[in-house]
XYZ file of C-alpha atoms in Angstrom:
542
model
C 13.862 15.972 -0.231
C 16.339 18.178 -1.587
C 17.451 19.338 1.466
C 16.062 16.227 2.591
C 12.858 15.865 0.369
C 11.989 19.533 -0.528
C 9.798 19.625 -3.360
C 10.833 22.089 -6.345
C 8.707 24.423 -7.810
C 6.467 22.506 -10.220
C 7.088 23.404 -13.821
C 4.164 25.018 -15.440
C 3.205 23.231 -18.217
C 0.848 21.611 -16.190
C -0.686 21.672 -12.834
C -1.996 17.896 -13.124
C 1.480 16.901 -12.824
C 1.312 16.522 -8.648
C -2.632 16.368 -8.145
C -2.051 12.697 -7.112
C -0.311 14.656 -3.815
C -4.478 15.778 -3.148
C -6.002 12.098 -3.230
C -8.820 12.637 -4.820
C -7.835 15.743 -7.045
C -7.986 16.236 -10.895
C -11.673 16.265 -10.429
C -14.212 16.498 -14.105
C -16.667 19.283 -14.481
C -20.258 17.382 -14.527
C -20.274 17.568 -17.652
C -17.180 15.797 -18.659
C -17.871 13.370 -16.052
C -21.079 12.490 -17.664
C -19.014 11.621 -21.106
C -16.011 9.895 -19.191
C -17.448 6.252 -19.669
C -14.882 6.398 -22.763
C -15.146 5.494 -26.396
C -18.072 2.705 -26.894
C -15.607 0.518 -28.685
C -12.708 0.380 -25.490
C -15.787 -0.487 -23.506
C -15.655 -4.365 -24.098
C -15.774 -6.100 -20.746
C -15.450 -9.836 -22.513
C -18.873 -10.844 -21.055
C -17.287 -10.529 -17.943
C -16.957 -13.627 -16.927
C -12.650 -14.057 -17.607
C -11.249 -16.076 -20.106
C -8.396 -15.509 -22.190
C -9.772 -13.243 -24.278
C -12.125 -11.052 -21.612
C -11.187 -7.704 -20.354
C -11.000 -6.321 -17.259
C -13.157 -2.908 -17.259
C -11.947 -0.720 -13.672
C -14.080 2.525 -12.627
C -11.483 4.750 -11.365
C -12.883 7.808 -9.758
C -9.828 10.273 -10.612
C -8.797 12.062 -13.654
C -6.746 10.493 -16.838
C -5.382 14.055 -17.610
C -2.451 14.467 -14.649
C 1.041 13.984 -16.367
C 2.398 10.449 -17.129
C 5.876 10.806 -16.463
C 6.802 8.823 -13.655
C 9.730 11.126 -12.743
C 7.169 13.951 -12.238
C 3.818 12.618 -11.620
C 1.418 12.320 -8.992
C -1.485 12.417 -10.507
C -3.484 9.340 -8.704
C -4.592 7.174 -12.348
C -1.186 7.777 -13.379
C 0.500 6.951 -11.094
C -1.350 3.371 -10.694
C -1.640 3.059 -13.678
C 2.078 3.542 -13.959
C 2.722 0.702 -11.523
C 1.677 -1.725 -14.364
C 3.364 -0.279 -16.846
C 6.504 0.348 -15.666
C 9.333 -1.082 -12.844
C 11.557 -0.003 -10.651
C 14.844 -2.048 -9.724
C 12.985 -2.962 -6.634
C 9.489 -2.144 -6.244
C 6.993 -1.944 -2.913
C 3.807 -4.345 -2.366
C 0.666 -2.447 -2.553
C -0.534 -3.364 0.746
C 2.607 -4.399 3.041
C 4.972 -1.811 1.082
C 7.628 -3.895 1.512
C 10.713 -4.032 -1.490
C 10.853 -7.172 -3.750
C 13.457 -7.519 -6.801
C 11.494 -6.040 -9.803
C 14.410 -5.208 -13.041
C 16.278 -5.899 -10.353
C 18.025 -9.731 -9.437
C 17.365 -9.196 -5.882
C 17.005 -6.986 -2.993
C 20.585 -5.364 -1.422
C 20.713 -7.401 2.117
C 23.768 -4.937 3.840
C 21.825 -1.574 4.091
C 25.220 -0.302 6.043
C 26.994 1.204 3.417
C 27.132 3.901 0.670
C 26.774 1.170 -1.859
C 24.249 -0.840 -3.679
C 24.907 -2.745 -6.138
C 22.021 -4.197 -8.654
C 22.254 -6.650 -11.253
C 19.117 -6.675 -14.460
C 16.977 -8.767 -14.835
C 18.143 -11.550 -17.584
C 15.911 -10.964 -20.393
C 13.831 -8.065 -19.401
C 13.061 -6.125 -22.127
C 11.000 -2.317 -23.178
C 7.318 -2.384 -24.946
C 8.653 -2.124 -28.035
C 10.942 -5.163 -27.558
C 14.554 -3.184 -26.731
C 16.194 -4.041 -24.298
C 16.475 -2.939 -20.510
C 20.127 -1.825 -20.071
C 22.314 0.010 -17.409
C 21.835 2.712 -19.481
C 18.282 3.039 -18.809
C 18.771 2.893 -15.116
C 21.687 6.243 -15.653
C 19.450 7.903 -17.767
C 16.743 7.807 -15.286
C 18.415 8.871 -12.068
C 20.399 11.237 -13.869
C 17.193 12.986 -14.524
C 16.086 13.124 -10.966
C 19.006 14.119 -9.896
C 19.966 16.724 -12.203
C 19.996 20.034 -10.621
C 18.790 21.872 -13.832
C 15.372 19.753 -14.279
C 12.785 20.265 -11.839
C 11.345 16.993 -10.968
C 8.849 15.857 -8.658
C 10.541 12.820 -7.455
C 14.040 14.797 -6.988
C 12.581 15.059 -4.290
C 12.540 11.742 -2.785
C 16.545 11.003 -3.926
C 18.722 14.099 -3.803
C 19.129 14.493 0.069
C 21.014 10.752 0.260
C 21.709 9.713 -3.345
C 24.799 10.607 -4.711
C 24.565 9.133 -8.258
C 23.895 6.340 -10.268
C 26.721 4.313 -12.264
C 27.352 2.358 -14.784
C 29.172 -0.909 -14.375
C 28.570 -2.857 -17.422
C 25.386 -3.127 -19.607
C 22.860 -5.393 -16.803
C 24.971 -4.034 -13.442
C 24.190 -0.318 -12.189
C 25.261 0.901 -8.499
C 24.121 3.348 -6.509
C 26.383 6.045 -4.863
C 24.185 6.934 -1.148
C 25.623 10.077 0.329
C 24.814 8.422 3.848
C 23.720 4.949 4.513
C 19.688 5.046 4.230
C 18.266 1.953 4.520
C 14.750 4.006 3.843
C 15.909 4.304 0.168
C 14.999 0.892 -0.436
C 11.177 1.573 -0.688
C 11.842 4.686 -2.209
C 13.310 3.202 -5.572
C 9.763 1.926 -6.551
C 9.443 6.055 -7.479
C 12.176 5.307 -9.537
C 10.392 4.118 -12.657
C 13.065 2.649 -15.375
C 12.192 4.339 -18.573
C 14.159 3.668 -22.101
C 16.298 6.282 -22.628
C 16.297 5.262 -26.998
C 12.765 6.671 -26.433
C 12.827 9.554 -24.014
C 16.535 10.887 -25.050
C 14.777 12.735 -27.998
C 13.934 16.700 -28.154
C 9.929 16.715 -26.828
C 9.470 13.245 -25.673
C 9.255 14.344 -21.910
C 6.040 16.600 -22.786
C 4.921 13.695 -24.676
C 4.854 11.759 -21.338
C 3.208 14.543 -19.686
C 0.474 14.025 -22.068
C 0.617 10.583 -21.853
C 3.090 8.383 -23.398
C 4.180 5.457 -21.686
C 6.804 2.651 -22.610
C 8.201 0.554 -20.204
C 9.042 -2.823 -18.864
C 5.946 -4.011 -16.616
C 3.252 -6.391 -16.887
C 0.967 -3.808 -19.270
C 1.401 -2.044 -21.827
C -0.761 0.980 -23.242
C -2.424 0.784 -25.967
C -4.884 3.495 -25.867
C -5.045 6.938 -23.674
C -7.888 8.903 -24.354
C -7.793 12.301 -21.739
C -10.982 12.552 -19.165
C -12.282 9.767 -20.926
C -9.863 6.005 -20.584
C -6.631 4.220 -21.084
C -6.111 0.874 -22.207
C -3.835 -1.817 -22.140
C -2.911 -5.237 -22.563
C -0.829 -7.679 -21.328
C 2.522 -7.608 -22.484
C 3.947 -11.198 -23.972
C 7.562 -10.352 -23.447
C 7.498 -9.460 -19.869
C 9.064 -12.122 -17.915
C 9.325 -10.565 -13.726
C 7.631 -11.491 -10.854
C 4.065 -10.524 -10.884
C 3.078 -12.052 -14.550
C -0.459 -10.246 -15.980
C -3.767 -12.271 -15.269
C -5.549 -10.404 -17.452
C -5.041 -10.290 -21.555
C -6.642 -6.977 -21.575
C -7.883 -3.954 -19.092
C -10.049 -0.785 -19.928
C -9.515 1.775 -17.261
C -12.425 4.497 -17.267
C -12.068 7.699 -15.028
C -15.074 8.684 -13.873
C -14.694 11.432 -11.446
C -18.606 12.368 -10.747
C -19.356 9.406 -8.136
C -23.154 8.302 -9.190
C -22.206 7.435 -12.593
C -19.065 5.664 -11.262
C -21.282 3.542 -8.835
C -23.561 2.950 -11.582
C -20.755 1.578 -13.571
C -20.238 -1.350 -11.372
C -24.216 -1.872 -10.190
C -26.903 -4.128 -11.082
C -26.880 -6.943 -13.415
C -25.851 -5.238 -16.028
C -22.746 -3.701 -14.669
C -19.863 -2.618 -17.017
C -17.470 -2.970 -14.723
C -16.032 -5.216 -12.107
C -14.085 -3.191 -10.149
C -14.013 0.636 -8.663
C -12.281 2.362 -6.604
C -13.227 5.829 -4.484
C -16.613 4.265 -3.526
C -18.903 6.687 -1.595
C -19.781 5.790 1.975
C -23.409 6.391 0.988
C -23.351 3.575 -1.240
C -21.586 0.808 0.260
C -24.920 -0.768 1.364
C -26.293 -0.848 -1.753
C -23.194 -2.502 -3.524
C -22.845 -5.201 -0.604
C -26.732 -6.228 -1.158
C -25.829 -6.460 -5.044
C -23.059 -8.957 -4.320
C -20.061 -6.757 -4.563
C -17.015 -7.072 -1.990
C -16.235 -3.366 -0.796
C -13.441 -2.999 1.345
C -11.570 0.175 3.029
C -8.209 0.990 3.905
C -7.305 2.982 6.663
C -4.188 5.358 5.668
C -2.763 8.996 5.738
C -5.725 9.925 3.464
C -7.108 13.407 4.684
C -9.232 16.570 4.590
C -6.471 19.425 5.491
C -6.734 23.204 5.524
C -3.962 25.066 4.463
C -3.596 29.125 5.303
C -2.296 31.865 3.500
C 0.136 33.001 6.002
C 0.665 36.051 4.593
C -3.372 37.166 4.188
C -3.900 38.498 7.992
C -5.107 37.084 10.465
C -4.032 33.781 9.059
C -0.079 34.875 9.998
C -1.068 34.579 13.758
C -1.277 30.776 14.874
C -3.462 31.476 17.147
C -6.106 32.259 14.749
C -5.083 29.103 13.153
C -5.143 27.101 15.922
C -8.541 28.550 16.740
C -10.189 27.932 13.484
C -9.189 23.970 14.161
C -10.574 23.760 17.455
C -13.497 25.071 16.374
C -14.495 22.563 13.926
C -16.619 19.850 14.981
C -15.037 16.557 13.790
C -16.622 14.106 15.484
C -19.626 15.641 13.438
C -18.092 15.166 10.314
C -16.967 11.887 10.782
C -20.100 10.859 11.776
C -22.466 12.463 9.133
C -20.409 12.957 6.457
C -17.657 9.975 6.429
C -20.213 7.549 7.746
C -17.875 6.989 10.356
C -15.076 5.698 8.291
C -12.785 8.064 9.819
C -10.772 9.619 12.494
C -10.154 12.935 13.881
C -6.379 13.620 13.258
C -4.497 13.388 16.363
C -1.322 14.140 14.307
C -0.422 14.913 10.704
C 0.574 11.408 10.389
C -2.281 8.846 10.659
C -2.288 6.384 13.821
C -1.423 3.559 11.695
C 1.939 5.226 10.419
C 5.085 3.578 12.050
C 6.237 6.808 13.725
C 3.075 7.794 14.855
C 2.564 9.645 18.034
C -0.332 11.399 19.316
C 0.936 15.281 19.029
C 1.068 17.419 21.554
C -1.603 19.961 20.186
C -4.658 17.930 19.637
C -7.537 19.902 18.288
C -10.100 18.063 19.993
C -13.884 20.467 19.769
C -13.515 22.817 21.602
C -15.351 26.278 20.298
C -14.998 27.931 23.703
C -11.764 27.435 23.460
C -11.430 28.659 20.015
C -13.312 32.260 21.275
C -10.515 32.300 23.738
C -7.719 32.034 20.889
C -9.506 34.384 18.721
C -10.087 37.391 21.339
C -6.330 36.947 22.142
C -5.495 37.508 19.086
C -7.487 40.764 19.113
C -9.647 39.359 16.012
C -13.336 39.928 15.616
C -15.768 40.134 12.850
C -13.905 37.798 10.559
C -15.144 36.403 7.526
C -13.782 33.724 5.739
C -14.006 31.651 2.635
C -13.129 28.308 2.061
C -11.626 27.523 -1.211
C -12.405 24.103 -1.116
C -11.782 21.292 -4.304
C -15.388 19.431 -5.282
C -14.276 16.314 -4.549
C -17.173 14.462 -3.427
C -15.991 13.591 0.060
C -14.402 16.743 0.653
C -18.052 18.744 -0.518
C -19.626 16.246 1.872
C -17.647 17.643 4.865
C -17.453 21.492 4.280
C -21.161 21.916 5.854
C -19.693 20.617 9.054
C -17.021 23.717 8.724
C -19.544 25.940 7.851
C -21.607 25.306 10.859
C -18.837 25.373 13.367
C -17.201 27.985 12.110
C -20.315 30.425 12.183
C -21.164 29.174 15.450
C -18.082 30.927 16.534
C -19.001 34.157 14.927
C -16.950 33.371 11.757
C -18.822 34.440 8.843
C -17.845 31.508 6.121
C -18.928 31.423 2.886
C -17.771 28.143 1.051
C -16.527 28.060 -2.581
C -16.196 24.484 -4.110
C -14.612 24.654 -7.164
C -12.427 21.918 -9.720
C -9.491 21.133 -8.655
C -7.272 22.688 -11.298
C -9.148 26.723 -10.878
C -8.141 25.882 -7.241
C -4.555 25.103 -7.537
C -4.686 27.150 -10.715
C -5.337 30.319 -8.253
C -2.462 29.671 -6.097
C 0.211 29.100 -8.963
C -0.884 32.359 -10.235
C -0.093 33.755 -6.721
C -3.812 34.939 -6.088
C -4.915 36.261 -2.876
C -6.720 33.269 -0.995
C -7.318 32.730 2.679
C -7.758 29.131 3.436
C -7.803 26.084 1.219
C -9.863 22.460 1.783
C -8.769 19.982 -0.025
C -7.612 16.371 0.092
C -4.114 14.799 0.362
C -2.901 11.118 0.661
C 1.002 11.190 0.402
C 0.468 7.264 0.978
C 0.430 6.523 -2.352
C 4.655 7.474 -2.244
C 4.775 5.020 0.330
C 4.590 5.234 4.439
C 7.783 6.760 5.202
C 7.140 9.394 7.588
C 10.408 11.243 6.520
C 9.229 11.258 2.962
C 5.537 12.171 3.585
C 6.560 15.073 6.203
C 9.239 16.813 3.344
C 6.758 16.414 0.616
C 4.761 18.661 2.563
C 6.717 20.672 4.527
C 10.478 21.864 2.804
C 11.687 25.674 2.313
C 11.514 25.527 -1.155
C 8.538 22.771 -1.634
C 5.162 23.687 -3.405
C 3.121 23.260 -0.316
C 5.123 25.965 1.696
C 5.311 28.019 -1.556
C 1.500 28.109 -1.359
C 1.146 28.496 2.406
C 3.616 31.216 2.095
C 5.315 30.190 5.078
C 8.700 28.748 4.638
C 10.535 32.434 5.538
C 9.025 32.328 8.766
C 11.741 31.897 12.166
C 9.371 28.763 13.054
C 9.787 27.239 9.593
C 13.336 27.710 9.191
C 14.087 25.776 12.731
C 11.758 23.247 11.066
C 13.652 22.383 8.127
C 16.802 22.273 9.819
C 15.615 19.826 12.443
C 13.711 17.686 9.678
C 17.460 17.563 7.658
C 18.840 16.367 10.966
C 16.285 13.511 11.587
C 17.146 12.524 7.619
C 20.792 11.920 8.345
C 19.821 9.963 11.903
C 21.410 6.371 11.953
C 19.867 5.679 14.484
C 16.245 4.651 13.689
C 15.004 4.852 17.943
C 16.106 8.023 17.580
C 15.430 9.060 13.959
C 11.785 8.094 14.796
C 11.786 10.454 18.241
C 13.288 13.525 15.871
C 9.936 13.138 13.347
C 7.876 12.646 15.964
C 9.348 15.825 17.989
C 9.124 18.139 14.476
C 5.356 16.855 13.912
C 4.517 18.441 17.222
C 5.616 21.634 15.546
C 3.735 21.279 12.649
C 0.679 20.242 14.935
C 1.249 23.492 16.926
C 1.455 25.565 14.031
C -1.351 24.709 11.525
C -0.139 26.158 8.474
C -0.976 22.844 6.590
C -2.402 20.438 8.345
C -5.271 17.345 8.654
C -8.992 17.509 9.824
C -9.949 14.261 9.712
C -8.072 10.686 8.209
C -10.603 8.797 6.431
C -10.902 5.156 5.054
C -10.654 4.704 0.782
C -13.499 1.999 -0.623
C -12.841 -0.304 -3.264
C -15.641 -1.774 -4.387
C -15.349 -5.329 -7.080
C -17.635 -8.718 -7.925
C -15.902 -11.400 -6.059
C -17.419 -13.826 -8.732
C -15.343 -12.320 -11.029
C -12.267 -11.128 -9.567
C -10.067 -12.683 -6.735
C -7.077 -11.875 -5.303
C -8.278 -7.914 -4.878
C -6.451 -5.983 -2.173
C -7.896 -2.970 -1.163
C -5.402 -0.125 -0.830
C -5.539 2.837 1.659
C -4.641 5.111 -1.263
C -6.134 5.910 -4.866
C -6.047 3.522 -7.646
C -5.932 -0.524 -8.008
C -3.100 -2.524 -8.227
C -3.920 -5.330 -10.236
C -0.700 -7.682 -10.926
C -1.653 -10.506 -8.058
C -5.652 -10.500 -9.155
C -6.821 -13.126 -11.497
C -10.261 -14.013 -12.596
C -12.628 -15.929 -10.338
């Protein structure tokens, strides 16, 4: 996204920044999630039961602790919990992902120039009762776009956005390098932040660590780290999607049986949760909650050192995949609420296409790759994140793997050692983990260069971008970018994920569903989304 979408090197001062990118990362120690119900007094549900003056109490089952800052985040609770808080000039439905006017008067209807043009919305006004200007628009996408300041989402703008002007104080356009109609969705990553509040020396750490002003529906008015965030509706917003509720306590609660206790049994302290474990669905549905899945580009994926031998020689790739037995795992361990991959994108992606190199099961076939590749005697260990999904699946590895003759001893660890590890450039040899790029939207330009790009953070961990293979990737993903033509844009992606599929540097196991579980006789309006978090501006008490 630089080149088209190439993610910078994060800056260090902290990891949590981008562990939205693994789903279900920034995962608690036990023991913190044990204490990570929150402060007793930001535990007030109001009864329960809605009224004006009741809270809304939401389980979420991901860490509070990822940076806030919208330009650099993707931490999963911030980043939903960012959705409330702040706008974009146009912003995405949760479900349908399609654009509507947010600070923004209205959607740009000629997507066949180099220029949109957006008028503010009349009124609209910061948190702490400024108000939204043209100047806050500038101020934002002058940060993502400025070459000097490594940003997460300068990744999703530099390849086709030129710049951002001013026209007078409520009219801002935007300078495309190339028509993109794509952009459109993208501009919901765009969050509009007041630039009289982060213009001053340290106030971008201080949205690292959680400081958030902004122009949505909610504002914060607590953020306690591995513990909760609050908020409450704000009186002076006046867009589109109004807040239902007058206040919300959001606890994270990463270790799942406290988190399903949270929202079970008469007595429940919650009414909603999301990250529900297949395990417990049953349970739930018998105590009158609604739990729902959606389907999406969430994922188990391996990623290789490339430059730790074997692991430089697809074939040994390619035979550790074929080896694994998914329909296994999908049955035992995601309670079948998943799918083999057939592709890195998931079959409900627009541009989907069954790749070329399916790794069906297959550990004959995996032998074969193996002695070709002259290996023998390998052992391997699995760096794998303890999310509870992920830990679920890793036996199924295991077993397959050693059925093979590959020795595998599996290390779960927190999410931050593992990631920690690889910043630090430590040795490794192959990484499970989760990923749901979904939750940037279902572009399958975006979601293939936030994982694949020569200078992203993926490739810098895989150790691959130098590689003949990976260069001729890039260049073709650029090229499918800067298509017009979207027939033919959409054969280009689908063409480069065949590489990708044949290759196996970084790349899916299985696509599985996300749960989210609330009490219908409390909450309506609930849309369950394929990614993590809850989107809460169209609910309303029952």
């Amino acid at each position: 996204m630089r080149d088209v979408t190439d993610l910078p090197a994060p800056h260090r001062r902290s990891f949590l920044k981008y562990t939205g990118a693994l789903g279900a990362a920034a995962a608690l120690s036990p023991s913190l999630a044990a204490c990570s119900s929150g402060p007793q007094s930001t535990n007030d549900t109001g009864g329960g039961k809605g009224g004006a003056d009741a809270a809304l109490t939401a389980v979420i089952g991901y860490g509070n602790d990822g940076s806030w800052d919208p330009t650099q985040t993707a931490s999963a609770f911030s980043m939903a919990a960012n959705q409330h808080i702040y706008e974009g000039l146009l912003d995405t439905d949760p479900i349908s992902r399609e654009p509507y006017a947010a600070l923004a008067t209205e959607v740009p209807s000629d997507l066949t120039g180099t220029s949109w043009k957006f008028t503010l919305r009349s009124g609209a006004t910061f948190h702490d009762g400024e108000p939204v200007t043209a100047d806050d628009v500038v101020f934002v996408f002058d940060r993502i776009l400025d070459p000097n300041t490594q940003t997460l989402a300068k990744g999703f703008f530099e390849s086709w956005l030129e710049e951002a002007r001013r026209i007078d104080a409520s009219t801002v356009e935007l300078i495309l390098k190339f028509p993109f109609p794509d952009g459109l969705s993208r501009l919901t990553l765009a969050k509009i932040m007041p630039r009289h509040v982060f213009s001053r020396p340290g106030a971008w750490d201080d949205a690292i660590k959680g400081k958030a002003v902004g122009s949505g529906p909610y504002r914060q008015t607590a953020h306690h780290p591995k513990s909760n965030t609050t908020f409450e509706a704000f009186a002076g917003y006046n867009g589109p999607r109004p807040p239902a509720f007058k206040r919300m306590n959001w606890l994270t609660i990463v270790d799942a049986a406290p988190r399903v206790a949270k929202i079970s049994g008469a007595s429940a302290g919650a009414q909603i949760a999301d990250n529900i474990p297949y395990a417990n669905i049953e349970q739930l549905e018998k105590g009158g909650m609604s739990v729902q899945g959606g389907a999406g580009m969430n994922n188990l994926f391996l990623m290789f050192n490339t430059r730790h031998k074997p692991f430089d020689d697809v074939r040994v790739r390619q035979a550790l995949h074929y080896a694994i037995d998914t329909g296994k795992m999908v049955e035992v361990a995601l309670r079948g609420h998943g799918k083999p991959s057939s592709s890195f994108l998931n079959e409900g992606n627009p541009a989907y296409r069954s790749a070329k190199t399916v790794y069906t099961y297959d550990p004959e076939k995996a032998k074969r790759l193996l002695k070709a590749a002259g290996v023998t005697g390998l052992r391997v260990e699995v760096l794998a994140v303890n999310v509870s999904w992920i830990v679920d699946c890793l036996p199924t590895i295991k077993a397959s793997w050693d059925a093979i003759g590959v020795e595998t001893t599996l290390s779960p660890q927190e999410t931050t050692a593992v990631f920690t590890k690889m910043d630090q450039k430590q040795d490794y040899q192959v990484v499970a983990a989760a990923s749901n790029p979904n939750q940037f939207g279902p572009d399958a330009d975006l979601i293939m260069h936030y994982n694949y790009g020569p200078r992203n953070l993926w490739m810098r961990y895989a150790r691959w971008a130098d590689d003949p293979v990976a260069r001729q990737l890039f260049k073709d993903m650029d090229r499918a970018t800067r298509e017009p033509d979207p027939d033919r844009k959409k054969a280009m992606i689908q063409d480069y994920v065949d590489v990708v599929a044949e290759q196996a540097v970084l790349y899916p196991v299985v696509h599985n569903e996300l749960m989210t579980a609330w009490d219908p006789r409390r909450l309506s309006g609930i849309r369950a989304q394929p990614y993590p978090g809850i989107n809460l501006p169209q609910a309303k008490w029952a």
